[in-house]
Coordinates of C-alpha atoms in Angstrom, one line a residue:
Chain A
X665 CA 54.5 -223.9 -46.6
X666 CA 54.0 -227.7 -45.5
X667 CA 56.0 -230.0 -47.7
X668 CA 54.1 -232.5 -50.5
X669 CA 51.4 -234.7 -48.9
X670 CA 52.8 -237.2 -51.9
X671 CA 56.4 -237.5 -53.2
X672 CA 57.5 -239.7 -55.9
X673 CA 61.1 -239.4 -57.0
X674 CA 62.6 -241.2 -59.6
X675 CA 60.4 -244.0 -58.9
X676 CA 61.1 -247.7 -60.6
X677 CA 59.0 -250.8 -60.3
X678 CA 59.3 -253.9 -62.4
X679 CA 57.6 -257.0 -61.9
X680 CA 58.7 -260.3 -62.2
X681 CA 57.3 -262.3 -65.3
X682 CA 55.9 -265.7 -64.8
X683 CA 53.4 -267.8 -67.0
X684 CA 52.3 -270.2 -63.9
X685 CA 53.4 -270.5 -60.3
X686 CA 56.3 -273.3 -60.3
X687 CA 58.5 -271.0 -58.4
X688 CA 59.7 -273.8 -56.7
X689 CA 60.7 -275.9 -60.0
X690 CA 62.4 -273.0 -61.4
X691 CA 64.2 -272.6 -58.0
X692 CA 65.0 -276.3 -57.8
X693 CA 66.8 -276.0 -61.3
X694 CA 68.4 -272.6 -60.8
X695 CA 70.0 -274.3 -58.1
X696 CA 71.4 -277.7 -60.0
X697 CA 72.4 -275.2 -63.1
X698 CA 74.6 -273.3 -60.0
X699 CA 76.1 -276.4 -58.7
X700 CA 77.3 -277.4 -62.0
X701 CA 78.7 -274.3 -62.6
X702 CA 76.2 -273.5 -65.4
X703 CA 74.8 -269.7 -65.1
X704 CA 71.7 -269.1 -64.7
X705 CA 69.1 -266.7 -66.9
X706 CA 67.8 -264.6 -64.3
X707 CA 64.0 -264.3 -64.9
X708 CA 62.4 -261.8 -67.3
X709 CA 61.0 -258.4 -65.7
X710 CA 58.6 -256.0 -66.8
X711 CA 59.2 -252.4 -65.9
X712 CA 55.7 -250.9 -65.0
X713 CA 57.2 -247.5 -63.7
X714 CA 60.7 -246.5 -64.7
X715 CA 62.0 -243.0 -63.0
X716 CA 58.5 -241.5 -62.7
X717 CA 58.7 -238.0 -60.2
X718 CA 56.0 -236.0 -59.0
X719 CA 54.6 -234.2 -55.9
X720 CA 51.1 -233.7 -54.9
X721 CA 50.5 -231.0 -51.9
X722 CA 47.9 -230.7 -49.7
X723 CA 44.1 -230.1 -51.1
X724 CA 46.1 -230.7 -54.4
X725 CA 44.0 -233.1 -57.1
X726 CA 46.2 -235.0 -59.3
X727 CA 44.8 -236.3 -62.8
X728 CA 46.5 -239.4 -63.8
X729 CA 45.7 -240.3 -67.5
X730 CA 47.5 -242.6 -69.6
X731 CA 46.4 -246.3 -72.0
X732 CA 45.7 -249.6 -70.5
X733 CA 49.2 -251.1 -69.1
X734 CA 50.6 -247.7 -68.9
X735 CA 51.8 -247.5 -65.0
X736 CA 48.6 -246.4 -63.7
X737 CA 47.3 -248.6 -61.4
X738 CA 50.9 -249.4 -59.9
X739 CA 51.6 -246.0 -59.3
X740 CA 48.5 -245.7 -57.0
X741 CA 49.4 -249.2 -55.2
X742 CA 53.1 -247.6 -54.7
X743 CA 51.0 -244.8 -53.3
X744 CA 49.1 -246.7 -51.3
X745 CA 52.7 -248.8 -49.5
X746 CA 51.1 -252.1 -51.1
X747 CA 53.7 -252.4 -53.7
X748 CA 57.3 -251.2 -52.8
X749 CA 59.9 -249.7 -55.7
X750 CA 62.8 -250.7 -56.7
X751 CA 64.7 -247.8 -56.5
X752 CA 63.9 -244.4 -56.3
X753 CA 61.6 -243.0 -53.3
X754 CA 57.6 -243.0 -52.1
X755 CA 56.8 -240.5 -49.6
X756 CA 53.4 -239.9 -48.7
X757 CA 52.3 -238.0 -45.3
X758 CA 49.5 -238.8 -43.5
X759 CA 46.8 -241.7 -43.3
X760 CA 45.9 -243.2 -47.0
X761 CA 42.1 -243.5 -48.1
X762 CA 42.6 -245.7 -51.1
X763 CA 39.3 -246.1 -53.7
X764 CA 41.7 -248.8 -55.4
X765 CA 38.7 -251.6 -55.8
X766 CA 35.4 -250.9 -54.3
X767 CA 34.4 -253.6 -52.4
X768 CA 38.0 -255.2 -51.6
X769 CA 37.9 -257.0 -48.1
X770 CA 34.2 -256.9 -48.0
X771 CA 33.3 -259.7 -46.5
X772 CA 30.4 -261.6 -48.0
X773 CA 29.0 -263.4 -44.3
X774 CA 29.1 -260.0 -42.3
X775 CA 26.5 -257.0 -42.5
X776 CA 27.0 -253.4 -44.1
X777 CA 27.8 -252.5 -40.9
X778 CA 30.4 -255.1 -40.0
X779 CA 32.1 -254.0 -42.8
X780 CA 32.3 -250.8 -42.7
X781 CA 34.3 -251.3 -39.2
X782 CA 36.2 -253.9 -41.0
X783 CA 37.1 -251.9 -43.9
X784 CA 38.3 -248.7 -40.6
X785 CA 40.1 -250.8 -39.2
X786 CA 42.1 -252.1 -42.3
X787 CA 43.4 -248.5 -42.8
X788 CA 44.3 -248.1 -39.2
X789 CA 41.2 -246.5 -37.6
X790 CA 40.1 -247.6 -34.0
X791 CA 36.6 -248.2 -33.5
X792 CA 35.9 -245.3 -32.0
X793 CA 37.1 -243.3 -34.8
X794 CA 35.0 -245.5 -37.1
X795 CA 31.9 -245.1 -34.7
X796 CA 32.3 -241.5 -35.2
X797 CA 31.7 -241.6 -39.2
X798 CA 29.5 -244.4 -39.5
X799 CA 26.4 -242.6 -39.5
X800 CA 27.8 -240.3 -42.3
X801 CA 29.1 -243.7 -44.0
X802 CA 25.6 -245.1 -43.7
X803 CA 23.6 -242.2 -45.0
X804 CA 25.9 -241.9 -48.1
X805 CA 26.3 -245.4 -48.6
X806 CA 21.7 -245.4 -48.2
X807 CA 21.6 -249.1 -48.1
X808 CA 18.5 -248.8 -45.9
X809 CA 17.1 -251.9 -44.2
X810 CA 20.2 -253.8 -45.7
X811 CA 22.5 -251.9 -43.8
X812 CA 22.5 -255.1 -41.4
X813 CA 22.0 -257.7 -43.8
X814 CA 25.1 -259.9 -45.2
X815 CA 27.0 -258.0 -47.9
X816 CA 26.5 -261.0 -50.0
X817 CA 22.7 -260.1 -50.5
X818 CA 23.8 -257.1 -51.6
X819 CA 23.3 -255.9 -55.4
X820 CA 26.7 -255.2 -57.3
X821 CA 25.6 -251.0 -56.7
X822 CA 24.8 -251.2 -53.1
X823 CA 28.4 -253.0 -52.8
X824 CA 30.1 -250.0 -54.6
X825 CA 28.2 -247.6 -52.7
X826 CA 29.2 -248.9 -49.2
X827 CA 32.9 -249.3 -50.5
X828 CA 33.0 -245.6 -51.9
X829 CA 31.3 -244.1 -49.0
X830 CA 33.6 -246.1 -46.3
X831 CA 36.5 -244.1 -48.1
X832 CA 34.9 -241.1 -48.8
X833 CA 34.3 -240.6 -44.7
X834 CA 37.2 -242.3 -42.7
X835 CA 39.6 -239.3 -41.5
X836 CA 42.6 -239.3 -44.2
X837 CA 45.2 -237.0 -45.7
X838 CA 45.6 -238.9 -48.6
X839 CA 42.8 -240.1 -51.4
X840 CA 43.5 -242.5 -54.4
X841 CA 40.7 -243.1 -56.7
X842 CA 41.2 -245.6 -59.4
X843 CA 38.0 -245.5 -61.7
X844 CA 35.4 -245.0 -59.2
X845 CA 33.1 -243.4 -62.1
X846 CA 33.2 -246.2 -63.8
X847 CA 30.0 -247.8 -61.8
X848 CA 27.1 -246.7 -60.3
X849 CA 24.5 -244.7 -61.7
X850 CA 24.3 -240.9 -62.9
X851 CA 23.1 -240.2 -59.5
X852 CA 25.9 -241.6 -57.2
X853 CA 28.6 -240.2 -59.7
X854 CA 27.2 -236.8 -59.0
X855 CA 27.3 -237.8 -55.3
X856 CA 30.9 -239.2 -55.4
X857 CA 32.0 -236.1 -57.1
X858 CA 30.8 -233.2 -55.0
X859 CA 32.2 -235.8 -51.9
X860 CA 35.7 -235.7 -53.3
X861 CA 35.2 -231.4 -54.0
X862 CA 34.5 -231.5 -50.2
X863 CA 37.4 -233.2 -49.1
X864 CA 39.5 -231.3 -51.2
X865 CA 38.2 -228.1 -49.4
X866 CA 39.6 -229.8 -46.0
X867 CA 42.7 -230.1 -47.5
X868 CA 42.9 -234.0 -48.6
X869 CA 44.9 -234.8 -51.0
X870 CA 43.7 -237.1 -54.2
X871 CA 45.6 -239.3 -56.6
X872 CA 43.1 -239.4 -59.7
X873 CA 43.3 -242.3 -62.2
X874 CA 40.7 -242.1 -64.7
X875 CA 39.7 -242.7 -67.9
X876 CA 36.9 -240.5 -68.2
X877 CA 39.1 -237.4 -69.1
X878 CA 36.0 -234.9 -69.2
X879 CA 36.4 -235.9 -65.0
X880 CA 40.0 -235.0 -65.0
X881 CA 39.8 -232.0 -66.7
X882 CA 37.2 -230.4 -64.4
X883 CA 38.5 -231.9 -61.1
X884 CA 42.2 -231.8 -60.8
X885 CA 44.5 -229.1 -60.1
X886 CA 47.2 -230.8 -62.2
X887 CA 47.2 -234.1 -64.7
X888 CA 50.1 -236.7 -65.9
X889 CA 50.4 -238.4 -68.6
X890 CA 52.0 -241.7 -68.3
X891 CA 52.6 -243.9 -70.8
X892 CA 55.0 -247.1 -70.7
X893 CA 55.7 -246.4 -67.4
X894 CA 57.6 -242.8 -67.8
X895 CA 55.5 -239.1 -67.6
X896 CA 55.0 -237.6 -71.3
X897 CA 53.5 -234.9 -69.9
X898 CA 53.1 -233.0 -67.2
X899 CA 51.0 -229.2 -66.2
X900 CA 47.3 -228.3 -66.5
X901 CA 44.7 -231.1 -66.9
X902 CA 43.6 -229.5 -70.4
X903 CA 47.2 -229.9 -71.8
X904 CA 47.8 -233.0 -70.4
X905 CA 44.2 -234.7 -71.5
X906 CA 45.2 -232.9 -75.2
X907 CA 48.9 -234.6 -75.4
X908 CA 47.2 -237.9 -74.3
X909 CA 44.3 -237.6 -77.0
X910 CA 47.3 -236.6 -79.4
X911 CA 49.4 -239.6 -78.6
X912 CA 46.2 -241.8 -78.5
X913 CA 45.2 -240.9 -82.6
X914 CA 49.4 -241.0 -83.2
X915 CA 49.3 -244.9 -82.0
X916 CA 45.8 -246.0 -84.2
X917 CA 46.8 -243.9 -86.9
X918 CA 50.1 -246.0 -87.1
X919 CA 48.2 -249.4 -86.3
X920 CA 48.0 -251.4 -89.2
X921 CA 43.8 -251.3 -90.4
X922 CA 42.0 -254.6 -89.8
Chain B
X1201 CA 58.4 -251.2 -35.9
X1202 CA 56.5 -254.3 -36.8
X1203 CA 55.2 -254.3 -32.9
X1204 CA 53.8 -250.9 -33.0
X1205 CA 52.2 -251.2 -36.1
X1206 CA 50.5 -253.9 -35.3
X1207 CA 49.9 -252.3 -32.0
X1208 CA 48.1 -249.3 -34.2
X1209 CA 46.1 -252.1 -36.1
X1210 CA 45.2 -253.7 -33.1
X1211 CA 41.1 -253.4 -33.4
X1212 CA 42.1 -254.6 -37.2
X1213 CA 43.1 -257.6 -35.3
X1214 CA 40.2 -258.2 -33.3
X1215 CA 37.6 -257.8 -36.2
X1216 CA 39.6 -259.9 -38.3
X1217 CA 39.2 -262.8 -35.1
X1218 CA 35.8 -262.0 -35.2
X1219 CA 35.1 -262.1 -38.5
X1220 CA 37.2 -265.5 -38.5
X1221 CA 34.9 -266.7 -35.5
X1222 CA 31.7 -265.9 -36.9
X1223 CA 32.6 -266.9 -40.8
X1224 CA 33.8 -270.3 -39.8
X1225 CA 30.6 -270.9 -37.7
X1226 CA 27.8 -268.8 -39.6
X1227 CA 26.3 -271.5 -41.8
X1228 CA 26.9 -275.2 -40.0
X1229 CA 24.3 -276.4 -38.1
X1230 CA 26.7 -278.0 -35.0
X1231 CA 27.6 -274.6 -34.7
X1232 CA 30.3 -274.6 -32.8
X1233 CA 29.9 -278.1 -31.4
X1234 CA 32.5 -279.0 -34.0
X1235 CA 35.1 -277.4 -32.1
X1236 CA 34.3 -280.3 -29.5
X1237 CA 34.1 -283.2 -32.4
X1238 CA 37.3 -283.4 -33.7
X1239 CA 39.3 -283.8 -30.8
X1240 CA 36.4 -285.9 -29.2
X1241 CA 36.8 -288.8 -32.1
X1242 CA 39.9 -288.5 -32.6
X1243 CA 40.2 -289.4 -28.8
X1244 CA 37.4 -292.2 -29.2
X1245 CA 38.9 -293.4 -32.7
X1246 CA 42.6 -294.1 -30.9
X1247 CA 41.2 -295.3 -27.4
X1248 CA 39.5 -298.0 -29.4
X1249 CA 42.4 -298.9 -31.1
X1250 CA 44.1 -299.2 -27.5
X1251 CA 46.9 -296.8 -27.7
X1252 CA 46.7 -296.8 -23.6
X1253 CA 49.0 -300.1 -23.6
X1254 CA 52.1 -297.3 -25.5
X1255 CA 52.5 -295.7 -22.1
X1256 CA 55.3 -297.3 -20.6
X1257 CA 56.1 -298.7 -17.1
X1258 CA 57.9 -296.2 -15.6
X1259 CA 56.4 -292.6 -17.1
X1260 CA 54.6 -290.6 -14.9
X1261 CA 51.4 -290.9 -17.0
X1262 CA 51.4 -294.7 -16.8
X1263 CA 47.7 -295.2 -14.7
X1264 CA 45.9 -292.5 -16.4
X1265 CA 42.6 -293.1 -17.6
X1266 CA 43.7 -293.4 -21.7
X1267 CA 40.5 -290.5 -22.3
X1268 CA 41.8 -288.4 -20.1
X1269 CA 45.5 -288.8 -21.5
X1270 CA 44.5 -288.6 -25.4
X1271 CA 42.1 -285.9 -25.1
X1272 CA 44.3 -283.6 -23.2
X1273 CA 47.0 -283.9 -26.1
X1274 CA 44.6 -284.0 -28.7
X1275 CA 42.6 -280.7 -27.3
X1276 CA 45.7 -278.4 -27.2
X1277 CA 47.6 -280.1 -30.6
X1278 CA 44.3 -280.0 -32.4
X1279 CA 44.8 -276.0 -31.8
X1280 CA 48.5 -275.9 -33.2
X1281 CA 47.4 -278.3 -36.4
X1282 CA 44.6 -276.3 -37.3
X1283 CA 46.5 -273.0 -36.8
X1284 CA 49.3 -274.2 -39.0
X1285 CA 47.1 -275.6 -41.7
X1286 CA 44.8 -272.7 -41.8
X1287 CA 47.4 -269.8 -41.3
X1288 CA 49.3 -271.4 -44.4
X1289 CA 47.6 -270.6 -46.6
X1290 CA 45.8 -267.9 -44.9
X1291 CA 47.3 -265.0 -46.7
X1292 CA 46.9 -266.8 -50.0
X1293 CA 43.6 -266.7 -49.4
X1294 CA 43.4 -263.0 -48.3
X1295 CA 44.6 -262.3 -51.5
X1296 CA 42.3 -259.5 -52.8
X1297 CA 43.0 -257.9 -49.5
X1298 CA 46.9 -258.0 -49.5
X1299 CA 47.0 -256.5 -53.3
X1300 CA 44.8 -253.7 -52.1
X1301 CA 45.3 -252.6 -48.7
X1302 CA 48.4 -251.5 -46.8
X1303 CA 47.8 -253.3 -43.4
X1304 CA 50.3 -255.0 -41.5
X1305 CA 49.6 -258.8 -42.8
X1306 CA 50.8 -260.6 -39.6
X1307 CA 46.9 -259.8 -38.9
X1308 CA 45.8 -262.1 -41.4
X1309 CA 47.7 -265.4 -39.8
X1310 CA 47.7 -264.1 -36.6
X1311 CA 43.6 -264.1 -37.0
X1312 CA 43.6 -267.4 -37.4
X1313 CA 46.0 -268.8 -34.7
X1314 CA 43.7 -266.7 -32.2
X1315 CA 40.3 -267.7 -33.8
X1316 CA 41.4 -271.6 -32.8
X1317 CA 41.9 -270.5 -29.3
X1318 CA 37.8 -270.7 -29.2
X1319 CA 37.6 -273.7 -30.2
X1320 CA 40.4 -274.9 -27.8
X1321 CA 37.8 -272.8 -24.9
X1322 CA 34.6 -275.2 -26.0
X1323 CA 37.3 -278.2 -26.1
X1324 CA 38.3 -277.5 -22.7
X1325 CA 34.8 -277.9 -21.2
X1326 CA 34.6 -281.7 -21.9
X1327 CA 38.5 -281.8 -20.3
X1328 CA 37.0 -280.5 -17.6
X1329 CA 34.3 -283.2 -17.5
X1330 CA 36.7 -285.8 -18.0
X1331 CA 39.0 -284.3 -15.0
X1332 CA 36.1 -284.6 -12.7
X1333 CA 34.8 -287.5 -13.6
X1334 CA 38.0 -289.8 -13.4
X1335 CA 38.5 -287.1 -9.9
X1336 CA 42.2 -286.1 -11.0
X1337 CA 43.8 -283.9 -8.2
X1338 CA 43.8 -280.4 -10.1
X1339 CA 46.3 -277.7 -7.8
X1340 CA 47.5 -274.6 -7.2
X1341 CA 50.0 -275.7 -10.4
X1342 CA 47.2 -274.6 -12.9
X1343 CA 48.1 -271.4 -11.9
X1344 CA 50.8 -271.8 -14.6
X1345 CA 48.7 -273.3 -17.0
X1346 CA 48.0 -269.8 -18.8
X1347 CA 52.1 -269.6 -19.1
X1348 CA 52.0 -272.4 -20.5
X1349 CA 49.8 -272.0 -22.9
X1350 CA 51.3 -268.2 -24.0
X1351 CA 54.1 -270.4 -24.2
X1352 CA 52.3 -272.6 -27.3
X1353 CA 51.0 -269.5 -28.9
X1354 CA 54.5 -267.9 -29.4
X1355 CA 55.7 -270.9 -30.8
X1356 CA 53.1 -271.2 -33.1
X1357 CA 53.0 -267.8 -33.7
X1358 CA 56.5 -268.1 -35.6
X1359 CA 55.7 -271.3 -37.5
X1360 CA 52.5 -270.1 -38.9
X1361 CA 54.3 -266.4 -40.0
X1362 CA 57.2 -268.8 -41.6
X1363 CA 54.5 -270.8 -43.2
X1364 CA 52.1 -268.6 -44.1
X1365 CA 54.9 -266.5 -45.7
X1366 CA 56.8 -269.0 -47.8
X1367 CA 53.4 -270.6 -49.0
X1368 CA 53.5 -266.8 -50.9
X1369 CA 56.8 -267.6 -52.6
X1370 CA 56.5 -271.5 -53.0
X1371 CA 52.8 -273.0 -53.2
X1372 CA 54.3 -276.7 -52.3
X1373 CA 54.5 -275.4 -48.7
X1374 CA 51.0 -275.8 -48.2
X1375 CA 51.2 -279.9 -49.5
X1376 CA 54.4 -280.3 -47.4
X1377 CA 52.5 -278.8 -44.4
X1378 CA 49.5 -281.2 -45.5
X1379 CA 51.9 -284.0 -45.0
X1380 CA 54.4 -282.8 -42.1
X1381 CA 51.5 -282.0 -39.3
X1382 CA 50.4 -285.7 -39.6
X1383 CA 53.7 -286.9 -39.5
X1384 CA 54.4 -284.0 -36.5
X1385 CA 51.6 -285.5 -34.9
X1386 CA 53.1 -289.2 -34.8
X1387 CA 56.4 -287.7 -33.6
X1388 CA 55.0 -285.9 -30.7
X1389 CA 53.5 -287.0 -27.6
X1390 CA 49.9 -286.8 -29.0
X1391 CA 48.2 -289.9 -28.3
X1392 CA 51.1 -291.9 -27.1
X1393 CA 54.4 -290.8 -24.8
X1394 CA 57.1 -290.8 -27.8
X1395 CA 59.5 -293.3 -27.2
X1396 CA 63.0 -293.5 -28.9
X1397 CA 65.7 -295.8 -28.9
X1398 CA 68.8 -294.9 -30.6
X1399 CA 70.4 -291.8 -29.3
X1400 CA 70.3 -289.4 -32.1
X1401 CA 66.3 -290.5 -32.8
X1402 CA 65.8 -289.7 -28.8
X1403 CA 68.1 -286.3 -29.2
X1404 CA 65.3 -284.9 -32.4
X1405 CA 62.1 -286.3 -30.6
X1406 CA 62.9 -284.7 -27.2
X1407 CA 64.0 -281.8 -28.7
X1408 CA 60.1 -281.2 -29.9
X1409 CA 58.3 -278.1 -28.3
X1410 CA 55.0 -279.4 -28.6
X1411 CA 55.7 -282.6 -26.6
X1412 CA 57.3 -280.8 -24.1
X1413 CA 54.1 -278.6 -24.2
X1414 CA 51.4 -281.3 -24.0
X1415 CA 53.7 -283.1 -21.2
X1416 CA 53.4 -280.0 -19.0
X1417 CA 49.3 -279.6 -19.6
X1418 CA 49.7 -283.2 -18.9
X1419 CA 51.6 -282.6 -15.7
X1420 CA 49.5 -279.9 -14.1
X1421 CA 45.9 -281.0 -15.2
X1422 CA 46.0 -284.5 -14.7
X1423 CA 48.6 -285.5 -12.4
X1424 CA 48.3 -281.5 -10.4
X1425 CA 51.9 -281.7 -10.7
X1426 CA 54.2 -278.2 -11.6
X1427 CA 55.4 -278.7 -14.7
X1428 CA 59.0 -280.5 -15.4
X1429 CA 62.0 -279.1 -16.3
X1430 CA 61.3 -281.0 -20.1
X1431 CA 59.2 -277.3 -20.6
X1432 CA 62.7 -275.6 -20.6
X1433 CA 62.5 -277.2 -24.3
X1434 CA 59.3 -275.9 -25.4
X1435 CA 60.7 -272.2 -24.0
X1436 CA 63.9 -272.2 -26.2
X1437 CA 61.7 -273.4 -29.0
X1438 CA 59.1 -270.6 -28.6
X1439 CA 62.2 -268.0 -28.9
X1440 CA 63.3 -269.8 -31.6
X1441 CA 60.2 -270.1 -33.8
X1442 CA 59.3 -266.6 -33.1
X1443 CA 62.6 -265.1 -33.2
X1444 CA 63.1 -266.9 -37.2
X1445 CA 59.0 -266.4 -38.3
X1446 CA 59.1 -262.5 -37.5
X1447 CA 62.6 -262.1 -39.1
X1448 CA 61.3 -264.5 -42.3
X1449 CA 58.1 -262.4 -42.6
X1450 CA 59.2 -259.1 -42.4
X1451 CA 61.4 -259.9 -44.9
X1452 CA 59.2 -261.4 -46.8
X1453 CA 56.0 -258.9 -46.6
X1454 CA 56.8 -255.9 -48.8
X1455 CA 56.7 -258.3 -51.9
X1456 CA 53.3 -260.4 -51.2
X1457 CA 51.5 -258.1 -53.1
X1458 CA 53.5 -259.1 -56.4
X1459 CA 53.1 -262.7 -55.4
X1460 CA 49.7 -263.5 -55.0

């Protein structure tokens, strides 16, 4: 038995609160409140994850369900070695395919194809290995006779597509989606779906933020439910989607009407 | 650690040049002719105002044809300036990448220092006219001149990873830097040898890397000289400069995300 392709333990992240950037300003006075002796209010934080633990093992689909502001979306980035934590520990084994925004580091001025080996290479992959999967990448991504145009003639779909299919094909261990079903037609869904069934079957593991619970419920092996940054509940997507909805009617029930 | 992981991201690197080289060029109709016009009028602009009568009786340059003298500085500080401007703010401007992807983000600077080297390659082709035309006696010395010029790169290598990386933290960097390369510029041996009187004004200026730099281009492609022992200077401030950037980045790196 091979250890947990992802390992979060007792993970904390909090973020710094600002309103505009005059880091230096607020530098420049911490340091004249210092030198008169005056203590200082260290700045505000927000804690976006506080203690959250779980493990993901190999072909192992976790659901991660939760409101808006919830954790989600820094608990993929802290998957991803973007963000750092606090405390606590990130562990994840193997190269990282991350789904986090479609089109991130597309490059407007360069083809389909300069982007795809752009978009290898920022995940670590030497040409070759990208020359290996771009045919795959460019059937999936079926941009046709744009394929070698600039990325900025693209429409807003063919970008998704070529994002989605560039991580749907470079080799990984590791797959974090973050609303991917949000866009693109019925068709492509379908498509994106049965892609992340196959790489399940080769063992890849996949981090599954959504908010389309009908999706978590019939593609994960396992679901949390996070909510102001700590798990409520963890087991079986169908419990976990249920204690969500639950929790969901609890908070608008209690709202206020109007 | 840092080394190898850049190492592993190494065709990262080369795309991300690429993509600089192309990008910066894809739409202007000069092309890259440009990379020949700034140093060109700058050269023209400080000819005409007659900077040749600054060189002093008694330096080694005193003689030179003023062209040949400007543009030689000009070509290879023109590189530094626009790597330090444009690797400030460099990873600001990567932004959507940095809070996205886990890459090691000394690529992003990095891109841009070695993107300018092109630029410094079409630049070098008028030198080379100018080096013909006024016959200066080129030697076995330009052997060194690759050295030399490895030597510039490491020291601008650590001030644009310091740069880049506190612009993240404190956005004023990027006015200071604004400022401080045009007042860099008047303090080195640019246009004109730098001259100090005063001991502790001639202790800072001749402590500058880049003079020491352009001095020893200076040396080998216009006098075919080996360079002097001034380029001891611009060797301990390489080491320096890279020694503090990689410490000050690495540092610095694992909270850009939050920051931009």
């Amino acid at each position: 038995m091979e250890g947990p392709r992802i390992e979060f333990r007792e993970v904390r992240k909090s973020f710094r609160m600002r309103n505009r950037s005059d880091a230096l300003r607020d530098a420049v006075h911490r340091g004249i409140a210092r030198m008169f002796g005056r203590p200082s209010e260290p700045p505000k934080r927000h804690v976006a994850l506080d203690g959250v633990s779980f493990r993901v093992a190999a072909g192992e689909a976790l659901g991660v369900v939760g409101p808006n502001g919830a954790g989600k979306s820094t608990t993929l980035k802290l998957a991803a070695g973007v963000l750092r934590p606090d405390s606590g520990e990130v562990g994840v084994a193997g190269r990282v395919a991350a789904l986090i925004e479609l089109s991130a580091g597309f490059h407007p001025d360069l083809s389909g194809r300069e982007n795809i080996f752009l978009g290898g290479a920022l995940l670590g992959l030497r040409r070759q290995e990208i020359r290996a999967v771009l045919p795959r990448i460019a059937g999936f991504a079926d941009l046709g006779e744009y394929f070698e145009s600039p990325v900025r003639t693209y429409s807003s779909g063919m970008a998704v597509r070529l994002g989605f299919a560039v991580a749907a094909f470079v080799p990984a261990e590791v797959l974090l989606v973050d609303e991917v079903l949000a866009v693109g037609d019925i068709n492509f869904r379908v498509k994106c779906m049965d892609r992340m069934a196959e790489r399940r079957r080769e063992g890849v593991s996949t981090l599954f933020v959504s908010h389309h619970l009908d999706a978590v419920e019939s593609f994960c092996d396992r679901a949390v439910f996070i909510d102001h940054g700590r798990i409520h509940a963890e087991g079986p997507p169908p419990e976990v989607v249920a204690a969500y909805r639950e929790s969901q009617r609890a908070r608008a029930a209690a709202r206020p009407p109007g | 650690m840092p080394v190898r992981e850049l190492v592993n991201h190494r065709d990262l690197l080369f795309l991300l040049v690429v993509r600089e080289v192309r990008v910066r060029y894809a739409r202007a109709v000069l092309g890259m002719g440009w990379a020949l016009f700034v140093p060109l009028v700058m050269m023209l602009i400080f000819a005409s105002l007659d900077f040749g009568r600054l060189i002093p009786e008694g330096s080694p340059f005193r003689g030179l044809p003023y062209a040949a003298f400007a543009y030689c500085g000009l070509l290879f500080w023109t590189h530094f300036s626009t790597s330090v401007t444009q690797g400030t703010t460099s990873l600001l401007a990567a932004a959507d990448l940095i809070r996205k992807c886990a890459f090691p983000r000394e690529a992003i600077p990095l891109a841009k220092m070695l993107a300018a080297v092109l630029d410094l390659a079409v630049g070098a082709v008028f030198l080379a006219v100018l080096i013909l035309v006024y016959r200066l006696p080129v030697g076995w010395s330009v052997l060194v001149l690759p050295a030399v010029f490895l030597l510039q790169l490491v020291f601008t290598t650590g001030v644009v990873l310091l740069l880049s990386a506190a612009n993240m933290f404190y956005r004023d960097v990027n006015y200071l830097v604004q400022v401080g390369i045009v007042l860099l510029m008047f303090a080195t041996s640019v246009v004109y040898p730098v001259i100090a009187t005063g001991t502790v004004a001639k202790a800072v200026l001749s402590a500058n890397p880049m003079s020491a730099f352009l001095d020893a281009y200076r040396e080998i492609l216009l006098l075919g000289r080996w360079p002097g022992p001034g380029l001891w200077v611009g060797a301990a401030g390489a080491v320096v400069s890279v020694v503090l950037g990689v410490a000050v980045f690495r540092r610095l790196a694992p909270y850009f995300a939050e920051e931009v």
